[in-house]
């Protein structure tokens, strides 16, 4: 290893997760890298994940990463949020246990009608745009997720879906020679009159603008252009993670000043949202929202409510941790289905069998019900496979405690950062059969989530009685989620998109319900078509970008084609 260690290889930030997985394929499930002078241990081995996340170990989170993320929700990061606090701290236990009931299966199920309503709004956008226009589906699905969190968690209508304005088709132009790499899109646009796939502009809502007047349910300065503001704030945090000196430049260079303004704007809106929630008065005993649970928290040392700065920071965290991750998960699922029409056909057959698919003989199928989510088994396998192949989280950065740590026979000095690599865990050749392929059928095996030993876990391998295989949609009580993947009597889990143990994703039940319901409704009404250059075997690599989450680099351009029998724009209300 040279003077700069792995720095040169890691300059490709868009694919750093895949690069670590390639290292794991060659070196095994735990290895050491050095970036400049900074040592780092990468862990992709399921058994070592289990050891690192066990309650007796539960490695602390790395302040170099989570201290920067704190700057997203609090000015200068002076009020660390739930994500960055150690699980042994009194504050973390207070907030985690206090807010977890908001995400119980019973409470999330009660909010199902809100998801259906917002999915209807999203469908209306797609119908109005028509089948000839390329829309940025990643943009739209993030908006839907943002609206879901606002509506369910805080009784606020952000109106992010309604604020979306699709790109306008370009005026007819004299025919020009095609540029390399644009033939598929250009041919589709020329033949259909639709717009070209949108590109990314910082703070612009990526491939579709925001209308800033009369959004949703009001709220004025809270709601206006909220989606673009959140994207700008997230982009600034990514920039600071890439360049730790940027925080010191926040009042000096023009770009850093703009990023600081985005963060302050976002934090100010969260304070306004909190003020509006507080103005409603004490929450009713029957109120199970995130907002109500936050307002009920009491500082154990004083008996008083948490101060407004801490509450606003936690509100901001629930938005940031939820809307991008869920939106990107749905986007990658649609991308993979568009690349694999045989899998889409199976999803359609499943929807049809339940009377949910739009067909010429059934132009108005029955409405999706909550109980359908567990019946849509193949769709559930598709979603799980998308989360495995393209996890939206790159990993969780921990740090060896104040004494050397022995992990899998390896001694890690105190203070060394340890990346629990999610992509490596779920894509390493040592732990998966044909890991680079999109194979929803792998989840038909009841033990598919577990690492069963051997060179790779192939279909048909057996290792005792292990649950969680074909069940695509399932929700857990918080205590079950805290223990998930850490049962020493079972093989270690190799599928952990929501992490495991004490620091598992608190909002996973809402994310799963929203993703499965939204995808079921959209796929019952539309097929989704990629431009030709995104259909090849290398398209995923070209499209993938490692930002704060793993996302499509310049949005996800897709044509949304109503299924035969769907209503058209003609005759519908304006």
Coordinates of C-alpha atoms in Angstrom, one line a residue:
X1 CA 0.0 0.0 0.0
X2 CA 1.5 3.3 -1.0
X3 CA 1.9 6.6 0.9
X4 CA -1.7 7.6 0.3
X5 CA -3.1 4.2 1.2
X6 CA -6.4 3.5 -0.5
X7 CA -7.1 7.2 -1.2
X8 CA -6.8 7.0 -4.9
X9 CA -9.2 4.0 -5.2
X10 CA -11.6 5.8 -2.9
X11 CA -11.7 8.9 -5.0
X12 CA -14.6 7.3 -6.8
X13 CA -17.1 8.3 -4.1
X14 CA -20.1 7.2 -6.2
X15 CA -19.0 3.6 -6.0
X16 CA -17.2 3.3 -2.7
X17 CA -19.7 0.8 -1.3
X18 CA -19.1 -1.5 -4.4
X19 CA -15.4 -1.0 -4.1
X20 CA -15.4 -2.2 -0.5
X21 CA -17.5 -5.2 -1.6
X22 CA -14.9 -6.0 -4.2
X23 CA -12.3 -5.9 -1.5
X24 CA -14.4 -8.2 0.6
X25 CA -14.7 -10.7 -2.3
X26 CA -10.9 -10.8 -2.5
X27 CA -9.8 -10.4 1.2
X28 CA -12.7 -11.8 3.2
X29 CA -15.3 -10.4 5.5
X30 CA -13.0 -8.2 7.6
X31 CA -10.0 -6.2 6.3
X32 CA -8.1 -3.0 7.0
X33 CA -7.7 0.0 4.7
X34 CA -5.9 3.4 5.2
X35 CA -7.1 6.7 3.7
X36 CA -4.2 9.1 4.0
X37 CA -3.1 8.6 7.6
X38 CA -6.5 7.4 8.9
X39 CA -6.9 3.6 9.5
X40 CA -10.2 2.0 9.0
X41 CA -11.5 -1.6 9.4
X42 CA -14.3 -2.8 7.1
X43 CA -16.6 -5.5 8.2
X44 CA -18.9 -7.5 5.8
X45 CA -18.9 -10.8 7.6
X46 CA -22.4 -11.6 9.0
X47 CA -21.0 -13.3 12.2
X48 CA -18.8 -10.3 12.9
X49 CA -21.8 -7.9 12.3
X50 CA -23.7 -9.9 14.9
X51 CA -20.8 -9.6 17.4
X52 CA -20.3 -5.9 16.8
X53 CA -24.0 -5.1 17.3
X54 CA -24.5 -7.4 20.3
X55 CA -25.8 -5.6 23.4
X56 CA -22.6 -6.3 25.3
X57 CA -20.5 -4.7 22.6
X58 CA -22.7 -2.2 20.7
X59 CA -19.8 -0.1 19.4
X60 CA -20.2 3.6 19.7
X61 CA -20.9 5.6 16.6
X62 CA -18.0 7.5 15.0
X63 CA -18.2 11.2 15.9
X64 CA -16.4 12.2 12.6
X65 CA -19.5 11.1 10.7
X66 CA -22.4 11.5 13.1
X67 CA -21.1 14.9 14.5
X68 CA -21.4 16.2 10.9
X69 CA -24.9 14.8 10.5
X70 CA -25.8 16.6 13.8
X71 CA -25.1 19.8 11.9
X72 CA -28.0 19.0 9.7
X73 CA -30.6 19.2 12.4
X74 CA -29.0 21.7 14.9
X75 CA -27.0 24.9 14.3
X76 CA -23.3 23.8 14.4
X77 CA -24.4 20.4 15.7
X78 CA -24.6 21.7 19.2
X79 CA -27.6 19.5 20.0
X80 CA -26.8 15.9 19.0
X81 CA -29.9 14.0 17.8
X82 CA -31.0 10.4 18.5
X83 CA -28.9 9.1 15.6
X84 CA -25.6 10.2 17.0
X85 CA -26.1 9.6 20.7
X86 CA -24.6 6.5 22.3
X87 CA -27.1 3.8 23.1
X88 CA -25.9 3.8 26.7
X89 CA -26.7 7.5 27.2
X90 CA -29.8 8.4 29.2
X91 CA -30.9 10.8 26.4
X92 CA -30.8 8.0 23.8
X93 CA -32.9 5.7 25.9
X94 CA -35.4 8.4 26.7
X95 CA -36.0 9.3 23.1
X96 CA -35.8 5.8 21.7
X97 CA -38.2 4.3 24.1
X98 CA -40.4 7.3 24.2
X99 CA -41.0 7.6 20.5
X100 CA -40.9 3.9 19.5
X101 CA -44.6 3.3 20.2
X102 CA -45.4 5.7 17.3
X103 CA -44.1 3.1 15.0
X104 CA -45.8 0.0 16.5
X105 CA -47.5 -2.3 13.9
X106 CA -50.9 -1.3 15.3
X107 CA -50.3 2.4 15.0
X108 CA -48.7 2.2 11.6
X109 CA -51.6 0.1 10.3
X110 CA -54.1 2.8 11.5
X111 CA -52.3 5.3 9.2
X112 CA -52.6 3.2 6.1
X113 CA -55.4 5.3 4.6
X114 CA -53.1 8.4 4.6
X115 CA -50.6 6.5 2.4
X116 CA -53.4 5.5 0.0
X117 CA -54.5 9.1 -0.3
X118 CA -51.0 10.4 -1.0
X119 CA -50.5 7.6 -3.5
X120 CA -53.6 8.8 -5.3
X121 CA -52.1 12.3 -5.5
X122 CA -48.9 10.7 -7.0
X123 CA -50.9 8.7 -9.5
X124 CA -52.7 11.9 -10.6
X125 CA -49.4 13.5 -11.3
X126 CA -48.4 10.6 -13.5
X127 CA -51.7 10.5 -15.3
X128 CA -51.6 14.2 -16.0
X129 CA -48.0 14.0 -17.3
X130 CA -48.9 11.3 -19.8
X131 CA -46.9 8.4 -21.1
X132 CA -44.7 10.3 -23.5
X133 CA -42.9 12.5 -20.9
X134 CA -39.8 11.3 -19.0
X135 CA -40.4 12.0 -15.3
X136 CA -37.8 11.8 -12.5
X137 CA -39.5 9.0 -10.5
X138 CA -36.8 9.3 -7.7
X139 CA -37.8 12.9 -7.2
X140 CA -41.5 12.1 -7.1
X141 CA -41.1 9.1 -4.7
X142 CA -39.0 11.1 -2.3
X143 CA -41.8 13.7 -2.3
X144 CA -44.4 11.1 -1.5
X145 CA -42.3 9.8 1.4
X146 CA -41.8 13.4 2.7
X147 CA -45.5 13.9 2.6
X148 CA -46.2 10.6 4.3
X149 CA -43.9 11.5 7.2
X150 CA -45.3 15.0 7.5
X151 CA -48.9 13.7 7.4
X152 CA -48.6 10.6 9.7
X153 CA -45.9 11.9 12.0
X154 CA -46.8 15.5 12.5
X155 CA -50.4 16.1 11.1
X156 CA -48.9 18.5 8.6
X157 CA -49.6 18.7 4.9
X158 CA -46.4 19.6 3.2
X159 CA -47.9 19.3 -0.3
X160 CA -44.6 18.2 -1.8
X161 CA -46.4 16.0 -4.4
X162 CA -48.8 18.7 -5.4
X163 CA -45.9 21.2 -5.7
X164 CA -44.2 19.1 -8.3
X165 CA -44.0 20.6 -11.8
X166 CA -42.9 18.2 -14.5
X167 CA -40.4 19.4 -17.1
X168 CA -42.0 21.0 -20.1
X169 CA -41.5 19.2 -23.5
X170 CA -38.9 21.0 -25.5
X171 CA -40.1 22.9 -28.6
X172 CA -39.5 21.1 -31.9
X173 CA -35.9 21.5 -33.1
X174 CA -34.3 20.9 -36.5
X175 CA -32.9 17.4 -36.6
X176 CA -29.4 17.3 -35.3
X177 CA -26.8 14.5 -35.3
X178 CA -27.2 12.3 -32.2
X179 CA -24.5 12.6 -29.5
X180 CA -22.9 9.3 -28.3
X181 CA -24.8 7.8 -25.5
X182 CA -28.0 9.7 -26.2
X183 CA -29.5 7.7 -29.0
X184 CA -32.1 5.8 -26.9
X185 CA -33.5 8.8 -25.1
X186 CA -33.3 11.0 -28.2
X187 CA -35.2 8.5 -30.3
X188 CA -37.8 8.1 -27.6
X189 CA -38.3 11.8 -27.3
X190 CA -38.3 12.4 -31.1
X191 CA -40.8 9.6 -31.6
X192 CA -43.1 10.6 -28.7
X193 CA -42.9 14.3 -28.3
X194 CA -41.9 13.8 -24.6
X195 CA -39.3 15.6 -22.6
X196 CA -35.8 14.3 -22.1
X197 CA -34.8 12.7 -18.8
X198 CA -34.3 15.4 -16.2
X199 CA -30.9 16.3 -14.7
X200 CA -29.9 17.4 -11.3
X201 CA -29.7 20.9 -10.1
X202 CA -28.8 21.6 -6.5
X203 CA -31.8 22.8 -4.5
X204 CA -34.2 22.8 -7.5
X205 CA -36.1 19.6 -6.7
X206 CA -34.2 17.6 -9.2
X207 CA -35.9 17.2 -12.5
X208 CA -39.1 18.9 -11.6
X209 CA -39.6 22.3 -10.1
X210 CA -41.6 23.2 -7.0
X211 CA -44.6 25.5 -7.1
X212 CA -44.2 27.9 -4.2
X213 CA -47.6 29.3 -4.0
X214 CA -50.6 27.8 -2.2
X215 CA -49.0 24.5 -1.3
X216 CA -51.0 21.7 0.2
X217 CA -52.6 22.5 3.5
X218 CA -51.0 25.8 4.1
X219 CA -48.3 26.5 6.6
X220 CA -46.6 29.2 4.6
X221 CA -42.9 29.4 5.3
X222 CA -42.8 25.8 6.6
X223 CA -44.1 24.2 3.4
X224 CA -43.0 26.5 0.6
X225 CA -40.4 24.7 -1.5
X226 CA -39.7 22.4 1.5
X227 CA -38.5 19.5 -0.7
X228 CA -35.8 21.6 -2.4
X229 CA -34.7 23.1 0.9
X230 CA -34.3 19.6 2.4
X231 CA -32.3 18.5 -0.7
X232 CA -30.0 21.5 -0.4
X233 CA -29.4 20.8 3.3
X234 CA -28.6 17.2 2.6
X235 CA -26.2 18.1 -0.1
X236 CA -24.4 20.4 2.3
X237 CA -23.9 17.7 4.8
X238 CA -22.6 15.4 2.1
X239 CA -20.1 18.1 1.1
X240 CA -19.0 18.5 4.8
X241 CA -18.5 14.7 5.1
X242 CA -16.3 14.8 2.1
X243 CA -14.4 17.8 3.3
X244 CA -14.2 18.3 7.1
X245 CA -12.7 21.7 6.6
X246 CA -15.8 23.0 4.9
X247 CA -17.5 23.7 8.2
X248 CA -14.7 26.2 8.9
X249 CA -15.4 27.8 5.5
X250 CA -19.2 28.2 6.0
X251 CA -18.9 32.0 6.2
X252 CA -16.1 32.4 3.7
X253 CA -16.6 30.7 0.3
X254 CA -19.8 31.4 -1.7
X255 CA -20.7 27.7 -2.1
X256 CA -20.1 27.0 1.6
X257 CA -22.2 30.1 2.6
X258 CA -25.0 28.9 0.4
X259 CA -24.9 25.4 2.0
X260 CA -24.9 27.0 5.5
X261 CA -28.0 29.0 4.5
X262 CA -29.7 25.8 3.3
X263 CA -29.0 24.2 6.7
X264 CA -30.3 27.2 8.6
X265 CA -33.4 27.5 6.4
X266 CA -34.1 23.8 7.1
X267 CA -33.6 24.1 10.8
X268 CA -35.8 27.3 10.9
X269 CA -38.6 25.4 9.3
X270 CA -38.4 22.6 11.8
X271 CA -38.7 25.2 14.6
X272 CA -41.7 26.7 12.9
X273 CA -43.2 23.2 12.6
X274 CA -42.6 22.6 16.3
X275 CA -44.2 25.9 17.2
X276 CA -47.3 25.0 15.2
X277 CA -47.5 21.6 16.9
X278 CA -47.2 23.2 20.3
X279 CA -49.9 25.7 19.5
X280 CA -52.4 22.9 19.2
X281 CA -52.0 22.3 22.9
X282 CA -51.1 19.1 24.8
X283 CA -51.6 16.0 22.7
X284 CA -54.6 13.9 23.4
X285 CA -54.1 10.5 25.1
X286 CA -55.2 8.8 21.9
X287 CA -52.7 10.7 19.7
X288 CA -50.0 8.2 18.6
X289 CA -48.1 10.4 16.3
X290 CA -44.4 11.1 16.4
X291 CA -45.1 14.7 17.4
X292 CA -47.3 13.6 20.4
X293 CA -44.7 11.2 21.7
X294 CA -41.9 13.8 21.4
X295 CA -44.0 16.4 23.3
X296 CA -44.7 13.8 26.1
X297 CA -41.0 13.3 26.8
X298 CA -39.7 14.6 30.1
X299 CA -36.1 15.2 31.1
X300 CA -35.6 12.7 34.0
X301 CA -33.3 15.1 35.8
X302 CA -35.7 18.0 35.8
X303 CA -39.1 16.5 35.0
X304 CA -39.6 19.2 32.4
X305 CA -40.2 18.8 28.6
X306 CA -37.2 18.7 26.3
X307 CA -36.2 22.2 25.2
X308 CA -37.3 23.4 21.8
X309 CA -33.9 23.1 20.2
X310 CA -33.7 19.4 21.0
X311 CA -37.2 18.8 19.9
X312 CA -36.7 20.6 16.6
X313 CA -33.5 18.6 16.1
X314 CA -35.4 15.3 16.6
X315 CA -38.2 16.4 14.2
X316 CA -35.6 17.2 11.6
X317 CA -34.0 13.8 12.0
X318 CA -37.2 11.9 11.5
X319 CA -37.6 13.7 8.1
X320 CA -34.0 13.3 7.0
X321 CA -33.7 9.7 8.1
X322 CA -37.0 8.7 6.3
X323 CA -37.9 10.5 3.2
X324 CA -34.7 9.9 1.1
X325 CA -34.2 6.3 2.2
X326 CA -37.8 5.2 1.5
X327 CA -38.0 7.2 -1.7
X328 CA -34.8 5.7 -3.1
X329 CA -35.8 2.2 -2.1
X330 CA -39.0 2.5 -4.2
X331 CA -37.0 4.0 -7.1
X332 CA -34.4 1.2 -7.2
X333 CA -37.3 -1.3 -7.1
X334 CA -39.0 0.3 -10.1
X335 CA -35.6 0.5 -11.9
X336 CA -34.9 -3.2 -11.4
X337 CA -38.4 -4.2 -12.5
X338 CA -38.1 -2.1 -15.6
X339 CA -34.8 -3.9 -16.4
X340 CA -36.4 -7.3 -15.7
X341 CA -39.9 -7.5 -17.4
X342 CA -40.2 -11.1 -16.4
X343 CA -40.3 -10.1 -12.8
X344 CA -42.8 -7.3 -13.5
X345 CA -45.0 -9.8 -15.2
X346 CA -45.1 -11.9 -12.1
X347 CA -45.9 -8.9 -10.0
X348 CA -48.8 -8.1 -12.4
X349 CA -50.1 -11.7 -12.2
X350 CA -50.1 -11.5 -8.4
X351 CA -52.0 -8.1 -8.5
X352 CA -54.4 -9.5 -11.1
X353 CA -55.1 -12.6 -9.0
X354 CA -56.2 -10.4 -6.1
X355 CA -58.3 -8.2 -8.3
X356 CA -56.0 -5.2 -8.0
X357 CA -54.6 -4.8 -11.5
X358 CA -56.1 -2.4 -14.0
X359 CA -57.1 -4.4 -17.1
X360 CA -59.4 -3.7 -20.1
X361 CA -62.1 -5.8 -18.5
X362 CA -61.4 -4.3 -15.1
X363 CA -60.7 -0.6 -15.5
X364 CA -61.6 0.2 -11.9
X365 CA -60.1 -2.6 -9.7
X366 CA -60.9 -2.8 -6.1
X367 CA -59.0 -0.5 -3.7
X368 CA -55.9 -1.9 -2.0
X369 CA -56.4 -3.0 1.6
X370 CA -53.9 -3.3 4.3
X371 CA -54.3 -7.1 4.5
X372 CA -53.3 -7.3 0.8
X373 CA -49.7 -6.2 1.7
X374 CA -48.9 -9.6 3.2
X375 CA -50.7 -11.4 0.4
X376 CA -48.5 -9.8 -2.3
X377 CA -45.7 -12.3 -1.6
X378 CA -43.8 -11.9 -4.9
X379 CA -43.9 -8.1 -4.7
X380 CA -42.5 -8.5 -1.2
X381 CA -39.7 -10.7 -2.6
X382 CA -39.0 -8.0 -5.2
X383 CA -38.7 -5.3 -2.6
X384 CA -36.4 -7.4 -0.5
X385 CA -34.2 -8.2 -3.4
X386 CA -34.0 -4.5 -4.4
X387 CA -33.0 -3.6 -0.8
X388 CA -30.3 -6.3 -0.9
X389 CA -28.8 -5.5 -4.3
X390 CA -29.0 -1.7 -3.9
X391 CA -29.1 -0.9 -0.2
X392 CA -29.8 2.8 0.3
X393 CA -27.5 2.9 3.4
X394 CA -23.8 2.5 2.8
X395 CA -23.2 1.3 6.3
X396 CA -22.9 2.4 9.9
X397 CA -19.6 3.9 11.0
X398 CA -18.6 2.8 14.5
X399 CA -15.4 3.3 16.5
X400 CA -13.4 0.8 18.7
X401 CA -13.9 1.8 22.3
X402 CA -11.3 3.1 24.7
X403 CA -9.5 -0.2 24.8
X404 CA -8.5 -2.7 22.1
X405 CA -11.4 -4.7 20.6
X406 CA -11.1 -8.3 19.6
X407 CA -13.4 -9.1 16.7
X408 CA -13.3 -12.4 14.9
X409 CA -9.8 -13.1 16.2
X410 CA -8.5 -9.7 15.1
X411 CA -7.4 -7.1 17.6
X412 CA -8.5 -3.6 16.7
X413 CA -6.7 -0.8 18.5
X414 CA -8.7 1.7 20.5
X415 CA -10.1 4.6 18.6
X416 CA -10.0 3.0 15.1
X417 CA -13.1 3.5 13.0
X418 CA -15.0 0.4 12.0
X419 CA -17.4 0.5 9.0
X420 CA -20.1 -2.1 9.1
X421 CA -20.6 -2.2 5.4
X422 CA -24.2 -2.9 4.4
X423 CA -23.5 -3.4 0.7
X424 CA -20.7 -5.8 1.5
X425 CA -22.8 -7.7 3.9
X426 CA -25.6 -8.2 1.4
X427 CA -23.5 -8.5 -1.8
X428 CA -20.3 -10.4 -0.9
X429 CA -19.6 -13.5 -2.9
X430 CA -18.6 -15.4 0.3
X431 CA -22.1 -15.1 1.7
X432 CA -24.5 -15.0 -1.3
X433 CA -25.1 -17.2 -4.3
X434 CA -24.9 -15.0 -7.5
X435 CA -25.0 -11.8 -5.5
X436 CA -24.7 -9.4 -8.4
X437 CA -27.9 -10.7 -10.0
X438 CA -31.5 -9.6 -9.4
X439 CA -33.1 -12.8 -8.3
X440 CA -36.3 -12.3 -6.3
X441 CA -36.9 -16.0 -6.2
X442 CA -34.0 -16.4 -3.8
X443 CA -36.4 -15.3 -1.0
X444 CA -38.6 -18.3 -1.5
X445 CA -36.2 -20.1 0.8
X446 CA -37.4 -19.8 4.4
X447 CA -33.9 -19.3 5.8
X448 CA -32.8 -16.8 3.1
X449 CA -32.0 -14.0 5.5
X450 CA -29.4 -16.1 7.3
X451 CA -25.8 -16.9 6.7
X452 CA -25.7 -20.7 6.8
X453 CA -22.0 -21.3 6.2
X454 CA -20.1 -22.8 3.2
X455 CA -18.7 -21.0 0.2
X456 CA -22.1 -19.3 -0.4
X457 CA -25.7 -20.0 0.7
X458 CA -27.3 -21.6 -2.3
X459 CA -31.0 -22.3 -2.7
X460 CA -31.8 -25.5 -0.9
X461 CA -29.2 -25.2 1.9
X462 CA -30.5 -26.2 5.3
X463 CA -29.6 -25.1 8.8
X464 CA -32.3 -25.7 11.4
X465 CA -35.5 -23.8 11.7
X466 CA -35.0 -20.2 10.6
X467 CA -37.9 -17.9 10.1
X468 CA -38.1 -14.9 7.7
X469 CA -37.7 -15.9 4.2
X470 CA -40.6 -15.5 1.7
X471 CA -42.5 -13.1 4.0
X472 CA -41.9 -10.0 2.0
X473 CA -44.0 -7.7 4.2
X474 CA -43.8 -8.0 8.0
X475 CA -43.7 -5.5 10.8
X476 CA -42.1 -5.9 14.3
X477 CA -42.8 -4.6 17.7
X478 CA -39.8 -2.5 18.9
X479 CA -38.6 -5.0 21.3
X480 CA -38.6 -7.7 18.6
X481 CA -36.7 -5.3 16.3
X482 CA -34.1 -4.6 18.9
X483 CA -33.3 -8.3 19.2
X484 CA -33.6 -9.1 15.4
X485 CA -30.5 -10.6 14.0
X486 CA -28.8 -11.0 17.3
X487 CA -30.2 -14.3 18.5
X488 CA -27.1 -16.4 19.3
X489 CA -29.2 -19.6 18.9
X490 CA -29.6 -18.9 15.2
X491 CA -27.1 -18.4 12.4
X492 CA -26.2 -14.7 11.9
X493 CA -28.3 -12.6 9.6
X494 CA -26.8 -11.5 6.2
X495 CA -29.8 -9.4 5.3
X496 CA -29.9 -6.3 7.5
X497 CA -31.1 -3.3 5.5
X498 CA -32.4 -1.7 8.7
X499 CA -29.4 -2.7 10.7
X500 CA -30.0 -4.7 13.9
X501 CA -29.8 -4.6 17.7
X502 CA -30.2 -1.5 19.8
X503 CA -29.5 0.8 16.8
X504 CA -31.9 -0.7 14.3
X505 CA -34.0 1.7 12.2
X506 CA -36.8 3.0 14.5
X507 CA -39.0 3.9 11.5
X508 CA -38.7 0.7 9.6
X509 CA -42.4 -0.3 10.0
X510 CA -43.5 3.0 8.4
X511 CA -41.0 2.6 5.6
X512 CA -42.0 -0.9 4.8
X513 CA -45.7 -0.1 4.9
X514 CA -45.3 2.9 2.7
X515 CA -43.0 1.3 0.2
X516 CA -45.1 -1.9 -0.3
X517 CA -48.4 0.0 -0.5
X518 CA -47.2 2.7 -2.9
X519 CA -45.5 0.2 -5.2
X520 CA -48.5 -2.0 -5.2
X521 CA -50.8 0.9 -6.3
X522 CA -48.4 2.3 -8.9
X523 CA -47.6 -1.1 -10.5
X524 CA -51.4 -1.9 -10.6
X525 CA -51.9 1.2 -12.8
X526 CA -48.6 1.8 -14.7
X527 CA -45.7 0.2 -16.3
X528 CA -42.4 2.0 -16.1
X529 CA -40.0 2.4 -19.0
X530 CA -36.4 3.4 -18.8
X531 CA -34.5 5.1 -21.6
X532 CA -32.6 2.6 -23.7
X533 CA -29.1 3.5 -22.3
X534 CA -30.3 2.6 -18.8
X535 CA -31.4 -0.9 -19.9
X536 CA -27.9 -2.5 -20.3
X537 CA -26.0 -4.6 -17.8
X538 CA -23.8 -1.7 -16.7
X539 CA -26.6 0.8 -16.1
X540 CA -26.8 0.2 -12.4
X541 CA -23.1 1.1 -12.0
X542 CA -23.5 4.2 -14.2
X543 CA -26.6 5.4 -12.3
X544 CA -25.4 4.7 -8.8
X545 CA -24.3 7.5 -6.6
X546 CA -23.0 7.4 -3.0
X547 CA -24.2 10.5 -1.3
X548 CA -25.7 10.5 2.2
X549 CA -27.8 7.7 0.8
X550 CA -27.2 5.4 -2.2
X551 CA -29.3 7.1 -4.9
X552 CA -29.7 7.5 -8.7
X553 CA -27.0 10.0 -9.7
X554 CA -29.0 12.4 -11.8
X555 CA -32.5 11.2 -10.9
X556 CA -34.4 8.3 -12.4
X557 CA -35.9 9.2 -15.8
X558 CA -38.9 6.9 -16.6
X559 CA -41.9 7.0 -18.8
X560 CA -45.1 6.1 -16.8
X561 CA -47.4 4.2 -19.1
X562 CA -50.9 3.6 -18.0
X563 CA -51.9 0.0 -18.1
X564 CA -54.5 -1.0 -20.8
X565 CA -57.9 -0.1 -19.4
X566 CA -56.6 2.9 -17.4
X567 CA -58.5 6.1 -17.6
X568 CA -57.0 8.8 -19.8
X569 CA -56.6 12.5 -19.2
X570 CA -59.6 13.2 -21.3
X571 CA -62.8 13.6 -19.3
X572 CA -61.0 13.8 -16.0
X573 CA -61.6 16.8 -13.7
X574 CA -59.0 19.6 -13.9

